XYZ file of C-alpha atoms in Angstrom:
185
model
C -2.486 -17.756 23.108
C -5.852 -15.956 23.674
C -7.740 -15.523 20.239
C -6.299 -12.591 18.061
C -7.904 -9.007 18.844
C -8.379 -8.304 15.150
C -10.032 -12.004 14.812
C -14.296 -12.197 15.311
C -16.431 -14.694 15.373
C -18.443 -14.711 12.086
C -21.596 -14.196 13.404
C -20.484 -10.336 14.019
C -20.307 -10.169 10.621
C -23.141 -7.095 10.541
C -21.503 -5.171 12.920
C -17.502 -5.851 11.425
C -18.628 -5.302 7.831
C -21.948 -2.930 7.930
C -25.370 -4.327 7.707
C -25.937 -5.617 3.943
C -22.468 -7.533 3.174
C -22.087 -8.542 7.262
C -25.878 -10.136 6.117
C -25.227 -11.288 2.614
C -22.149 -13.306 4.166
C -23.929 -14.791 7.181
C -27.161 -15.769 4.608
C -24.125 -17.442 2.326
C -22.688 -19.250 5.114
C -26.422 -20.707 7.231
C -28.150 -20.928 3.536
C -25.175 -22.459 0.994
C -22.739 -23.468 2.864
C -24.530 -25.097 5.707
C -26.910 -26.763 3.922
C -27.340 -30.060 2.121
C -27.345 -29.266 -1.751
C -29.012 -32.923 -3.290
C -26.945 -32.241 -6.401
C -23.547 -33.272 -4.420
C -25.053 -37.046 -4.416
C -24.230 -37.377 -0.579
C -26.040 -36.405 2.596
C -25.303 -33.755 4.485
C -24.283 -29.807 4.008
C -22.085 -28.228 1.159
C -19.482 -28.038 3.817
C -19.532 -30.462 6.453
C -17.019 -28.360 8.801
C -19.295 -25.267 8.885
C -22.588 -26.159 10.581
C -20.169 -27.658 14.025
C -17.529 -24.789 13.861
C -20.561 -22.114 14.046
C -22.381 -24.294 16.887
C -18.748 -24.419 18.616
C -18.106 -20.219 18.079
C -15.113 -21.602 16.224
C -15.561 -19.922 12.823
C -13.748 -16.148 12.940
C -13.405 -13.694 10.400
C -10.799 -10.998 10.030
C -10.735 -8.204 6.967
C -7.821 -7.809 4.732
C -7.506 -4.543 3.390
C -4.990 -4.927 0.639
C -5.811 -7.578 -1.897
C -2.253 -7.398 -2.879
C -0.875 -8.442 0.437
C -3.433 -11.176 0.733
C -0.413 -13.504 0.537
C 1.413 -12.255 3.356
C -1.655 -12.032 5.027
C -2.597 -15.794 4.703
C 1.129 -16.797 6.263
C 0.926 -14.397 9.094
C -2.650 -15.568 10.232
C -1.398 -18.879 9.919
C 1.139 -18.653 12.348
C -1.312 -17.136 14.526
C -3.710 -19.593 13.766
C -1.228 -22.305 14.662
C -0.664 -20.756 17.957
C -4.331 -20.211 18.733
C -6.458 -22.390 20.680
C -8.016 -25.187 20.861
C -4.870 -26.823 19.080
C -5.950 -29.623 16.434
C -5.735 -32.152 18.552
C -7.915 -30.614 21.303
C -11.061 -31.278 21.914
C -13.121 -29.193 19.126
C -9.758 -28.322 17.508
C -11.053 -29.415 13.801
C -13.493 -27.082 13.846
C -11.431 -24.097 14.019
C -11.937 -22.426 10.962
C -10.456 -18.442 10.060
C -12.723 -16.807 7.246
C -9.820 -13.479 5.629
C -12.189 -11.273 3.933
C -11.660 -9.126 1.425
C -14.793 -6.994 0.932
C -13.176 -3.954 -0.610
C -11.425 -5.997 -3.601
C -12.525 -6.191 -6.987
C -13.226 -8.539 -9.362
C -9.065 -8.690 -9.997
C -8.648 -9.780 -6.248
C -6.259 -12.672 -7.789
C -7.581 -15.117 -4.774
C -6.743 -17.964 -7.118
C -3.213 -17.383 -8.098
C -2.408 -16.519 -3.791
C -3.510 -20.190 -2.480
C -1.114 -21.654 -5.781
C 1.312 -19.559 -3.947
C 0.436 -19.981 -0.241
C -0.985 -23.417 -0.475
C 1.919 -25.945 -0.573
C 3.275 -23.822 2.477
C 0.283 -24.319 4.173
C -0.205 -28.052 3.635
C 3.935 -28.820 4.933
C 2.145 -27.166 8.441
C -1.004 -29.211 7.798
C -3.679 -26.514 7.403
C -5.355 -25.950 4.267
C -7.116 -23.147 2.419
C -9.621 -22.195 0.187
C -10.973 -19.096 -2.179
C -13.962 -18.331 -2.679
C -15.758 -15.348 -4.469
C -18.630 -13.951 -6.658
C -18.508 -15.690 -9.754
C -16.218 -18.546 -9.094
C -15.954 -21.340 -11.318
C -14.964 -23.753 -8.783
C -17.011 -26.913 -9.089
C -18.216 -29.654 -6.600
C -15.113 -32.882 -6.975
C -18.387 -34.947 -6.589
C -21.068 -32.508 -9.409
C -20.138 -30.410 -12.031
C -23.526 -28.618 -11.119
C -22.678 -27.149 -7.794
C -20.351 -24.098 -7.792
C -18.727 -24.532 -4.514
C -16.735 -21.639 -4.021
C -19.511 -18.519 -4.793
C -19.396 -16.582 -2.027
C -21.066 -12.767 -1.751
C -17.311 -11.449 -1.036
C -13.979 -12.270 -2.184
C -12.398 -14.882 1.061
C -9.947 -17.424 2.229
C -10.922 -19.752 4.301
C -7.898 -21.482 6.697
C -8.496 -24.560 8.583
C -6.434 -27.807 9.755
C -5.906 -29.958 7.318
C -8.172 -33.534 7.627
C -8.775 -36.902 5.936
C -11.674 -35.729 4.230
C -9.233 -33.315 2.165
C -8.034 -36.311 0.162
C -11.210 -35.644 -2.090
C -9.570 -32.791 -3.771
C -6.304 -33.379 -4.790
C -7.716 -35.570 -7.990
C -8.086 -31.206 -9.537
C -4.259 -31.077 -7.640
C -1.707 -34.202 -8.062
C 0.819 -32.210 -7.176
C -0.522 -31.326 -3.395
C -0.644 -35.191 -2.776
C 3.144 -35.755 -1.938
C 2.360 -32.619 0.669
C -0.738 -34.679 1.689
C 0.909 -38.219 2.237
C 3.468 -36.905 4.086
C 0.778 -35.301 6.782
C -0.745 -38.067 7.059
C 1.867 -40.290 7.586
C 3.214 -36.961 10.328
């Protein structure tokens, strides 16, 4: 399956979104998220997925215009995610990665009570997710000083699931059942 129509790569976020927040969320992603933040106590950038999926154009974004469908959302682009190349186990499959905006939502966009709803679903298919918005509390597994999930609009980020994952199921016990059995898959 070609890539979904209402799927972009990230990099059009100026023209998708309208100069300031298609800016504000490409400076978040090259300047945070991309980067190495000496705080973590490890080398390399906040997220070690982003820097390759950008240099691969594998890092798309798609708007959500109804916060409170954002759960139906995440399932539906996950099927289509699913069915999207490259598969995981293609070459640059990893780096995949599907950014669902929200930039109309409020501060009650309820992104953390969604992926507790959406999540375990996610994990039986072996993708994962993530929420990130302004003002998140969400801290570093490795530093209590890094807030690792500020981002300049209210997002989910869907990508395979991988090894590396592991590190965050210590905030999660009850994902690791879902997390043994994909590995063992």
């Amino acid at each position: 399956m070609s890539r979904p129509s209402r799927w972009w790569p990230v990099t059009e976020a100026s023209e998708r979104l309208g100069e300031e927040p298609g800016q504000d969320l490409l400076r978040w992603i090259v300047e945070e998220v991309s980067r190495p933040k000496p705080e973590l106590g490890r080398p390399g950038p906040l997220c070690p997925f982003v820097p390759p999926s950008l240099r691969a154009r594998l890092l798309f974004a798609t708007v959500v215009d109804d916060a409170a469908a954002m759960a139906a959302a995440i399932l539906r682009e996950a099927d289509a995610f699913l069915a999207t190349a490259p598969a995981r186990d293609a070459r640059h499959g990893s780096l995949k990665s599907l950014l669902l905006l929200l930039p109309h939502a409020g501060a009650d966009h309820g992104l953390d009570a969604v992926v507790d709803e959406v999540k375990p679903r996610l994990l039986r298919r072996g993708l994962t997710c993530g929420q990130f918005y302004p003002g998140s509390e969400d801290r570093s597994a490795r530093s209590d000083d890094v807030h690792v999930a500020r981002s300049p609009i209210p997002l989910v980020a869907l990508r395979y699931l991988s090894a590396h994952d592991e590190l965050f199921l210590g905030e999660h016990p009850e994902y690791r059942p879902l997390f043994e059995a994909w590995r063992a898959g």
